Coordinates of N, CA, C and O in Angstrom, one line a residue:
M1 N 0.8 -1.2 0.0 CA 0.0 0.0 0.0 C 0.9 1.2 0.0 O 1.8 1.4 0.8
T2 N 0.6 2.1 -0.9 CA 1.4 3.4 -1.0 C 0.9 4.4 0.0 O -0.3 4.6 0.1
T3 N 1.8 5.0 0.7 CA 1.5 6.1 1.6 C 2.2 7.3 1.2 O 3.3 7.3 0.6
I4 N 1.7 8.5 1.6 CA 2.4 9.8 1.4 C 2.8 10.3 2.7 O 2.1 10.3 3.7
R5 N 4.1 10.7 2.8 CA 4.6 11.3 4.0 C 5.6 12.4 3.7 O 6.0 12.5 2.5
I6 N 5.8 13.2 4.7 CA 6.7 14.3 4.5 C 8.1 13.8 4.2 O 8.5 12.8 4.8
A7 N 8.8 14.4 3.3 CA 10.2 13.9 3.0 C 11.1 14.3 4.1 O 11.0 15.3 4.8
T8 N 12.2 13.5 4.3 CA 13.2 13.7 5.3 C 14.6 13.8 4.5 O 14.7 13.4 3.4
P9 N 15.6 14.3 5.2 CA 16.9 14.3 4.6 C 17.4 13.0 4.1 O 18.1 12.9 3.1
A10 N 16.9 11.9 4.7 CA 17.3 10.5 4.3 C 16.7 10.2 2.9 O 17.1 9.2 2.3
D11 N 15.7 11.0 2.4 CA 15.1 10.7 1.2 C 15.7 11.4 0.0 O 15.3 11.1 -1.2
V12 N 16.7 12.2 0.2 CA 17.3 13.0 -0.9 C 17.7 12.2 -2.0 O 17.5 12.5 -3.2
S13 N 18.4 11.1 -1.8 CA 19.0 10.3 -2.8 C 17.8 9.7 -3.7 O 17.9 9.6 -4.9
A14 N 16.8 9.2 -3.0 CA 15.6 8.6 -3.7 C 14.9 9.7 -4.5 O 14.5 9.5 -5.7
I15 N 14.8 10.9 -3.9 CA 14.1 12.0 -4.7 C 14.9 12.4 -5.9 O 14.3 12.5 -7.0
W16 N 16.2 12.5 -5.8 CA 17.1 12.8 -6.9 C 16.9 11.7 -8.0 O 16.9 12.0 -9.2
S17 N 16.8 10.4 -7.6 CA 16.7 9.3 -8.6 C 15.4 9.4 -9.4 O 15.3 8.9 -10.5
I18 N 14.4 10.0 -8.8 CA 13.1 10.2 -9.4 C 13.2 11.5 -10.3 O 12.7 11.5 -11.5
L19 N 13.8 12.5 -9.8 CA 13.8 13.8 -10.5 C 14.8 13.7 -11.7 O 14.5 14.3 -12.8
R20 N 15.9 13.1 -11.6 CA 17.0 13.1 -12.6 C 16.5 12.7 -14.0 O 16.7 13.5 -14.9
P21 N 15.8 11.6 -14.2 CA 15.4 11.2 -15.5 C 14.4 12.2 -16.1 O 14.4 12.5 -17.3
V22 N 13.5 12.8 -15.3 CA 12.5 13.7 -15.8 C 13.2 15.0 -16.2 O 12.9 15.6 -17.2
F23 N 14.1 15.5 -15.3 CA 14.8 16.8 -15.6 C 15.7 16.6 -16.8 O 15.8 17.4 -17.7
R24 N 16.4 15.4 -16.9 CA 17.3 15.2 -18.0 C 16.5 15.1 -19.4 O 17.0 15.5 -20.4
A25 N 15.3 14.5 -19.3 CA 14.5 14.4 -20.6 C 14.1 15.8 -21.1 O 14.0 16.0 -22.3
G26 N 13.8 16.7 -20.2 CA 13.5 18.1 -20.6 C 12.2 18.2 -21.2 O 12.0 19.2 -22.0
E27 N 11.2 17.3 -21.0 CA 9.9 17.3 -21.7 C 8.8 18.0 -20.9 O 7.7 18.2 -21.5
T28 N 9.0 18.1 -19.6 CA 7.8 18.6 -18.8 C 8.1 19.7 -17.8 O 7.2 20.4 -17.4
Y29 N 9.3 19.9 -17.4 CA 9.7 21.0 -16.5 C 10.6 22.0 -17.1 O 11.5 21.6 -17.9
T30 N 10.5 23.2 -16.7 CA 11.3 24.3 -17.2 C 12.6 24.4 -16.3 O 12.9 25.4 -15.7
I31 N 13.3 23.3 -16.3 CA 14.5 23.1 -15.5 C 15.6 22.8 -16.5 O 15.4 22.0 -17.4
S32 N 16.8 23.3 -16.3 CA 17.9 23.0 -17.1 C 18.1 21.5 -17.2 O 18.2 20.8 -16.1
R33 N 18.3 20.9 -18.3 CA 18.5 19.5 -18.5 C 19.7 19.0 -17.8 O 19.8 17.8 -17.5
D34 N 20.7 19.8 -17.6 CA 22.0 19.4 -17.0 C 22.1 19.8 -15.5 O 23.2 19.8 -15.0
I35 N 21.0 20.1 -14.9 CA 21.0 20.5 -13.5 C 21.7 19.4 -12.7 O 21.5 18.2 -12.9
D36 N 22.5 19.9 -11.7 CA 23.1 18.9 -10.8 C 22.2 18.5 -9.7 O 21.2 19.2 -9.4
E37 N 22.6 17.5 -8.9 CA 21.8 17.0 -7.8 C 21.6 18.1 -6.8 O 20.4 18.2 -6.3
A38 N 22.6 18.8 -6.4 CA 22.4 19.8 -5.3 C 21.4 20.9 -5.7 O 20.5 21.2 -4.9
D39 N 21.5 21.4 -6.9 CA 20.6 22.4 -7.4 C 19.2 21.9 -7.6 O 18.2 22.5 -7.3
A40 N 19.1 20.6 -8.0 CA 17.7 20.0 -8.2 C 17.1 19.8 -6.8 O 15.9 20.1 -6.7
I41 N 17.8 19.4 -5.9 CA 17.2 19.2 -4.5 C 16.9 20.6 -3.9 O 15.9 20.7 -3.2
D42 N 17.8 21.5 -4.1 CA 17.5 22.9 -3.6 C 16.2 23.4 -4.2 O 15.3 24.0 -3.5
Y43 N 16.0 23.2 -5.5 CA 14.7 23.6 -6.1 C 13.5 22.8 -5.6 O 12.5 23.4 -5.2
W44 N 13.6 21.5 -5.6 CA 12.5 20.7 -5.2 C 12.1 20.8 -3.7 O 10.9 20.7 -3.4
C45 N 13.1 20.9 -2.9 CA 12.9 20.9 -1.4 C 13.2 22.3 -0.9 O 13.8 22.5 0.1
G46 N 12.8 23.3 -1.7 CA 13.1 24.7 -1.4 C 12.7 25.1 0.0 O 11.8 24.5 0.6
R47 N 13.2 26.2 0.4 CA 13.0 26.8 1.8 C 11.5 26.9 2.0 O 11.0 26.7 3.1
N48 N 10.7 27.3 1.0 CA 9.3 27.5 1.2 C 8.4 26.4 0.7 O 7.2 26.5 0.6
H49 N 9.1 25.3 0.4 CA 8.3 24.1 -0.1 C 8.1 23.1 1.1 O 8.9 22.9 1.9
E50 N 7.0 22.5 1.0 CA 6.7 21.3 1.9 C 6.8 20.1 0.9 O 6.0 20.1 0.0
T51 N 7.8 19.3 1.1 CA 8.1 18.2 0.1 C 7.6 16.9 0.7 O 7.9 16.6 1.9
F52 N 7.0 16.1 -0.1 CA 6.4 14.8 0.3 C 7.0 13.7 -0.6 O 7.4 13.9 -1.8
V53 N 6.9 12.4 -0.2 CA 7.2 11.3 -1.0 C 6.1 10.3 -0.9 O 5.4 10.2 0.1
A54 N 6.0 9.5 -2.0 CA 5.0 8.4 -2.1 C 5.8 7.2 -1.9 O 6.7 6.9 -2.7
E55 N 5.5 6.4 -0.9 CA 6.3 5.3 -0.5 C 5.5 4.0 -0.4 O 4.4 4.0 0.1
D56 N 6.1 2.9 -0.8 CA 5.4 1.6 -0.7 C 6.5 0.6 -0.3 O 7.5 0.4 -1.1
N57 N 6.4 -0.1 0.8 CA 7.3 -1.1 1.2 C 8.8 -0.5 1.2 O 9.7 -1.1 0.7
A58 N 8.9 0.7 1.8 CA 10.2 1.4 1.9 C 10.8 1.8 0.6 O 12.0 2.2 0.5
N59 N 10.0 1.7 -0.5 CA 10.5 2.2 -1.8 C 9.7 3.4 -2.2 O 8.5 3.5 -2.1
I60 N 10.5 4.5 -2.5 CA 9.9 5.7 -2.9 C 9.6 5.7 -4.4 O 10.5 5.6 -5.2
H61 N 8.3 6.0 -4.7 CA 7.9 5.9 -6.1 C 7.5 7.2 -6.7 O 7.3 7.4 -7.9
G62 N 7.4 8.3 -5.9 CA 7.0 9.6 -6.3 C 7.3 10.6 -5.3 O 7.6 10.3 -4.1
T63 N 7.3 11.9 -5.7 CA 7.5 13.0 -4.8 C 6.8 14.2 -5.4 O 6.5 14.3 -6.6
Y64 N 6.4 15.0 -4.4 CA 5.7 16.3 -4.8 C 6.1 17.4 -3.8 O 6.5 17.1 -2.7
Y65 N 6.0 18.6 -4.2 CA 6.1 19.7 -3.3 C 4.9 20.6 -3.3 O 4.1 20.6 -4.3
L66 N 4.6 21.3 -2.2 CA 3.5 22.2 -2.1 C 4.0 23.5 -1.5 O 4.9 23.5 -0.6
R67 N 3.6 24.6 -2.1 CA 4.1 25.9 -1.7 C 3.0 26.9 -2.1 O 2.1 26.6 -2.9
A68 N 3.2 28.1 -1.6 CA 2.4 29.2 -2.0 C 2.9 29.6 -3.4 O 4.1 29.7 -3.7
N69 N 1.9 29.8 -4.3 CA 2.3 30.2 -5.7 C 3.0 31.5 -5.8 O 3.9 31.7 -6.5
H70 N 2.5 32.5 -4.9 CA 3.1 33.8 -4.9 C 3.1 34.3 -3.4 O 2.4 33.7 -2.6
A71 N 3.7 35.4 -3.2 CA 3.7 36.0 -1.8 C 2.6 37.0 -1.8 O 1.9 37.3 -2.8
G72 N 2.5 37.6 -0.6 CA 1.5 38.8 -0.5 C 0.1 38.4 -0.9 O -0.5 37.4 -0.4
G73 N -0.4 39.2 -1.8 CA -1.8 39.1 -2.2 C -2.1 37.8 -3.0 O -3.3 37.5 -3.2
G74 N -1.1 37.0 -3.3 CA -1.3 35.8 -4.0 C -1.0 34.5 -3.2 O -1.0 33.4 -3.7
D75 N -0.8 34.8 -1.9 CA -0.3 33.6 -1.0 C -1.4 32.7 -0.6 O -1.2 31.7 0.1
H76 N -2.6 32.9 -1.1 CA -3.7 32.0 -0.8 C -3.9 31.0 -1.9 O -4.8 30.1 -1.8
V77 N -3.1 31.0 -2.9 CA -3.1 30.1 -4.0 C -1.9 29.2 -3.9 O -0.7 29.6 -3.9
A78 N -2.2 27.9 -3.9 CA -1.1 26.9 -3.8 C -0.5 26.6 -5.2 O -1.2 26.8 -6.2
N79 N 0.7 26.0 -5.1 CA 1.3 25.5 -6.3 C 2.0 24.2 -6.0 O 2.5 24.1 -4.9
C80 N 2.0 23.3 -6.9 CA 2.7 22.0 -6.6 C 3.5 21.6 -7.9 O 3.2 22.0 -9.0
G81 N 4.4 20.7 -7.6 CA 5.1 20.0 -8.7 C 5.1 18.5 -8.3 O 5.2 18.2 -7.1
Y82 N 4.9 17.6 -9.3 CA 4.8 16.2 -9.0 C 5.7 15.4 -10.0 O 5.7 15.7 -11.2
V83 N 6.3 14.4 -9.5 CA 7.1 13.5 -10.4 C 7.0 12.1 -9.8 O 7.1 11.8 -8.6
T84 N 6.7 11.2 -10.7 CA 6.6 9.7 -10.4 C 7.8 9.0 -11.1 O 8.2 9.4 -12.2
S85 N 8.3 8.0 -10.4 CA 9.4 7.3 -11.0 C 9.0 6.6 -12.3 O 7.8 6.2 -12.4
P86 N 9.9 6.4 -13.2 CA 9.5 5.7 -14.5 C 8.9 4.3 -14.2 O 7.9 3.9 -14.9
Q87 N 9.4 3.6 -13.2 CA 8.9 2.3 -12.9 C 7.5 2.3 -12.4 O 6.8 1.3 -12.5
A88 N 7.0 3.4 -11.8 CA 5.7 3.4 -11.1 C 4.7 4.2 -12.0 O 3.5 4.3 -11.5
Q89 N 5.0 4.6 -13.1 CA 4.1 5.4 -13.9 C 2.9 4.5 -14.3 O 3.1 3.3 -14.6
G90 N 1.7 5.0 -14.4 CA 0.5 4.3 -14.7 C -0.1 3.5 -13.6 O -1.0 2.7 -13.8
Q91 N 0.5 3.6 -12.4 CA 0.0 2.9 -11.2 C -0.8 3.7 -10.2 O -1.1 3.3 -9.1
G92 N -1.2 4.9 -10.6 CA -2.0 5.8 -9.8 C -1.2 6.6 -8.8 O -1.9 7.3 -7.9
I93 N 0.1 6.6 -8.8 CA 0.9 7.4 -7.8 C 0.6 8.9 -8.0 O 0.5 9.6 -7.0
A94 N 0.6 9.4 -9.2 CA 0.4 10.8 -9.4 C -1.0 11.2 -8.9 O -1.1 12.3 -8.3
R95 N -2.0 10.4 -9.1 CA -3.3 10.7 -8.6 C -3.4 10.7 -7.1 O -4.0 11.6 -6.5
L96 N -2.7 9.7 -6.5 CA -2.6 9.7 -5.0 C -1.9 11.0 -4.5 O -2.4 11.5 -3.5
M97 N -0.8 11.4 -5.1 CA -0.1 12.6 -4.7 C -1.0 13.8 -4.9 O -1.0 14.7 -4.0
L98 N -1.7 13.9 -6.0 CA -2.6 15.0 -6.3 C -3.7 15.1 -5.2 O -4.0 16.1 -4.6
E99 N -4.3 13.9 -4.9 CA -5.4 13.9 -3.9 C -4.8 14.3 -2.6 O -5.5 15.1 -1.8
H100 N -3.6 13.9 -2.2 CA -3.0 14.3 -1.0 C -2.7 15.8 -0.9 O -3.0 16.4 0.1
S101 N -2.2 16.3 -2.0 CA -1.9 17.7 -2.1 C -3.1 18.6 -2.0 O -3.1 19.7 -1.4
L102 N -4.2 18.2 -2.6 CA -5.5 18.9 -2.4 C -6.0 19.0 -1.0 O -6.4 20.1 -0.5
V103 N -5.9 17.9 -0.3 CA -6.3 17.9 1.1 C -5.3 18.7 1.9 O -5.7 19.6 2.8
R104 N -4.0 18.5 1.7 CA -3.0 19.3 2.5 C -3.1 20.8 2.2 O -2.9 21.6 3.1
A105 N -3.3 21.2 0.9 CA -3.5 22.6 0.6 C -4.6 23.2 1.4 O -4.5 24.3 2.0
K106 N -5.8 22.5 1.5 CA -6.9 23.0 2.3 C -6.5 23.1 3.7 O -6.9 24.1 4.4
E107 N -5.8 22.1 4.3 CA -5.4 22.1 5.7 C -4.6 23.3 6.0 O -4.6 23.9 7.0
R108 N -3.8 23.7 5.0 CA -2.9 24.9 5.2 C -3.6 26.2 4.9 O -3.0 27.3 5.1
G109 N -4.9 26.1 4.5 CA -5.6 27.4 4.3 C -5.6 27.9 2.9 O -6.1 29.1 2.7
F110 N -5.0 27.2 2.0 CA -5.1 27.7 0.6 C -6.5 27.6 0.1 O -7.3 26.8 0.4
R111 N -6.8 28.6 -0.8 CA -8.2 28.7 -1.4 C -8.2 28.2 -2.8 O -9.3 28.0 -3.4
A112 N -7.1 28.0 -3.4 CA -7.1 27.6 -4.8 C -5.7 26.9 -5.1 O -4.8 27.0 -4.2
M113 N -5.6 26.2 -6.2 CA -4.3 25.6 -6.6 C -4.1 26.0 -8.1 O -5.1 25.9 -8.9
Q114 N -2.9 26.3 -8.4 CA -2.6 26.7 -9.8 C -1.3 26.0 -10.2 O -0.3 25.9 -9.5
F115 N -1.4 25.5 -11.4 CA -0.2 24.9 -12.1 C 0.2 25.9 -13.2 O -0.5 26.2 -14.1
N116 N 1.4 26.5 -13.0 CA 1.8 27.7 -13.8 C 2.2 27.3 -15.2 O 2.2 28.2 -16.1
F117 N 2.7 26.1 -15.5 CA 3.3 25.8 -16.7 C 3.2 24.3 -17.1 O 4.1 23.6 -16.9
V118 N 2.0 24.0 -17.6 CA 1.7 22.6 -17.9 C 2.0 22.4 -19.4 O 1.3 23.0 -20.2
V119 N 3.0 21.7 -19.8 CA 3.4 21.6 -21.2 C 2.3 20.8 -21.9 O 1.8 19.8 -21.5
S120 N 1.9 21.3 -23.1 CA 0.7 20.8 -23.8 C 0.9 19.3 -24.2 O 0.0 18.6 -24.4
T121 N 2.2 18.9 -24.4 CA 2.4 17.5 -24.8 C 2.4 16.5 -23.6 O 2.4 15.3 -23.8
N122 N 2.2 17.1 -22.4 CA 2.1 16.2 -21.2 C 0.7 15.8 -21.0 O 0.0 16.2 -20.0
E123 N 0.2 15.1 -22.0 CA -1.3 14.8 -22.0 C -1.8 14.0 -20.9 O -2.9 14.2 -20.4
R124 N -1.0 13.1 -20.3 CA -1.4 12.3 -19.2 C -1.7 13.2 -18.0 O -2.7 13.1 -17.3
A125 N -0.8 14.1 -17.7 CA -1.0 15.1 -16.6 C -2.2 15.9 -16.8 O -3.0 16.1 -15.9
I126 N -2.3 16.4 -18.1 CA -3.5 17.3 -18.3 C -4.8 16.5 -18.1 O -5.7 17.1 -17.5
R127 N -4.9 15.3 -18.6 CA -6.1 14.5 -18.4 C -6.4 14.3 -16.9 O -7.5 14.4 -16.4
T128 N -5.3 14.1 -16.1 CA -5.4 13.9 -14.6 C -5.9 15.2 -14.0 O -6.9 15.1 -13.2
W129 N -5.3 16.3 -14.3 CA -5.7 17.5 -13.7 C -7.1 17.9 -14.0 O -7.9 18.3 -13.1
E130 N -7.5 17.7 -15.3 CA -8.9 18.0 -15.7 C -9.9 17.1 -15.0 O -10.9 17.5 -14.6
A131 N -9.5 15.8 -14.8 CA -10.4 14.9 -14.1 C -10.6 15.3 -12.7 O -11.7 14.9 -12.1
Y132 N -9.7 16.1 -12.1 CA -9.9 16.5 -10.7 C -10.4 18.0 -10.7 O -10.3 18.6 -9.6
G133 N -10.9 18.5 -11.8 CA -11.6 19.8 -11.8 C -10.7 21.0 -12.1 O -11.2 22.1 -12.0
F134 N -9.5 20.7 -12.5 CA -8.6 21.9 -12.9 C -9.0 22.3 -14.3 O -9.4 21.5 -15.2
A135 N -9.0 23.6 -14.6 CA -9.4 24.1 -15.9 C -8.2 24.8 -16.5 O -7.4 25.4 -15.7
K136 N -8.1 24.8 -17.8 CA -7.0 25.6 -18.5 C -7.6 27.0 -18.5 O -8.6 27.3 -19.1
V137 N -6.8 27.9 -17.8 CA -7.3 29.3 -17.7 C -6.4 30.2 -18.5 O -6.6 31.4 -18.6
G138 N -5.3 29.6 -19.1 CA -4.5 30.4 -19.9 C -3.6 29.6 -20.8 O -3.4 28.4 -20.5
C139 N -3.1 30.1 -21.9 CA -2.2 29.4 -22.8 C -1.0 30.3 -23.1 O -1.2 31.5 -23.4
L140 N 0.1 29.8 -23.0 CA 1.4 30.4 -23.4 C 1.7 29.9 -24.8 O 2.4 28.8 -24.8
P141 N 1.3 30.5 -25.9 CA 1.6 29.9 -27.2 C 3.0 29.7 -27.5 O 3.8 30.7 -27.3
L142 N 3.4 28.5 -27.8 CA 4.8 28.1 -28.1 C 5.7 28.5 -27.0 O 6.9 28.9 -27.2
G143 N 5.2 28.4 -25.7 CA 6.0 28.9 -24.6 C 7.0 27.9 -24.1 O 7.8 28.3 -23.2
F144 N 7.1 26.7 -24.6 CA 8.0 25.7 -24.1 C 8.8 25.1 -25.3 O 8.2 24.8 -26.3
K145 N 10.1 25.0 -25.1 CA 10.9 24.4 -26.1 C 11.2 23.0 -25.8 O 12.0 22.6 -25.0
H146 N 10.4 22.1 -26.4 CA 10.4 20.7 -26.2 C 11.7 20.1 -27.0 O 11.9 20.5 -28.1
P147 N 12.4 19.2 -26.3 CA 13.7 18.8 -27.0 C 13.5 18.0 -28.3 O 14.4 18.0 -29.1
A148 N 12.3 17.4 -28.5 CA 12.1 16.6 -29.7 C 11.1 17.3 -30.6 O 11.2 17.2 -31.8
L149 N 10.1 18.0 -30.1 CA 9.0 18.6 -30.9 C 9.2 20.0 -31.2 O 8.3 20.6 -31.9
G150 N 10.2 20.7 -30.6 CA 10.3 22.1 -30.9 C 9.4 22.9 -29.9 O 9.0 22.5 -28.9
F151 N 9.0 24.1 -30.4 CA 8.2 24.9 -29.6 C 6.7 24.4 -29.5 O 6.1 24.2 -30.5
V152 N 6.2 24.3 -28.3 CA 4.9 23.8 -28.0 C 4.2 24.7 -27.0 O 4.9 25.4 -26.3
D153 N 2.9 24.7 -26.9 CA 2.2 25.5 -26.0 C 2.4 25.0 -24.5 O 2.7 23.8 -24.3
A154 N 2.1 25.9 -23.6 CA 2.1 25.6 -22.2 C 0.8 26.2 -21.6 O 0.4 27.3 -22.1
F155 N 0.2 25.5 -20.7 CA -1.1 26.0 -20.1 C -0.9 26.4 -18.6 O 0.0 25.8 -17.9
V156 N -1.7 27.3 -18.2 CA -1.9 27.6 -16.8 C -3.2 26.9 -16.4 O -4.2 27.1 -17.1
M157 N -3.1 26.1 -15.4 CA -4.3 25.4 -14.9 C -4.7 25.8 -13.5 O -3.7 26.0 -12.7
Y158 N -6.0 25.8 -13.2 CA -6.4 26.4 -11.9 C -7.6 25.7 -11.4 O -8.5 25.2 -12.2
K159 N -7.7 25.6 -10.1 CA -8.9 25.0 -9.4 C -9.1 25.7 -8.1 O -8.2 25.9 -7.3
L160 N -10.3 26.1 -7.8 CA -10.7 26.6 -6.5 C -10.8 25.4 -5.6 O -11.3 24.3 -6.0
L161 N -10.4 25.6 -4.3 CA -10.4 24.5 -3.4 C -11.6 24.6 -2.5 O -12.2 25.6 -2.3

């Protein structure tokens, strides 16, 4: 049974092993494809991030962070990033992390959640977010340089909590 728990310093190696192939592929995150481990962990487990892992039988299969999307007048809107290990894709880990993040965001007092940059070719994620009530509220035409497909659109997706 997969459980979601707050990440600890002991999880850094596992988190990096999940992030590395996704960041190296360069298909879904606006992160330098050659980012090193220290910078990737600083980004994912940032000072203002609450970072979680999805674990099953002591194996970490996914990770996500939750943070305020903006400061000040925008601090009531949450933002998250999610990554599932290649071996665990298609097993519902992303949905489990999304469900957990929606509950946790409400617990923290957020009133909405926004995904700032959903690459249009990330169709699995878009279907998942839409199934949970997220709407495309904006489009950045040709806003992402996909390593294989060239310039593609990116969406802003939003949901009131």
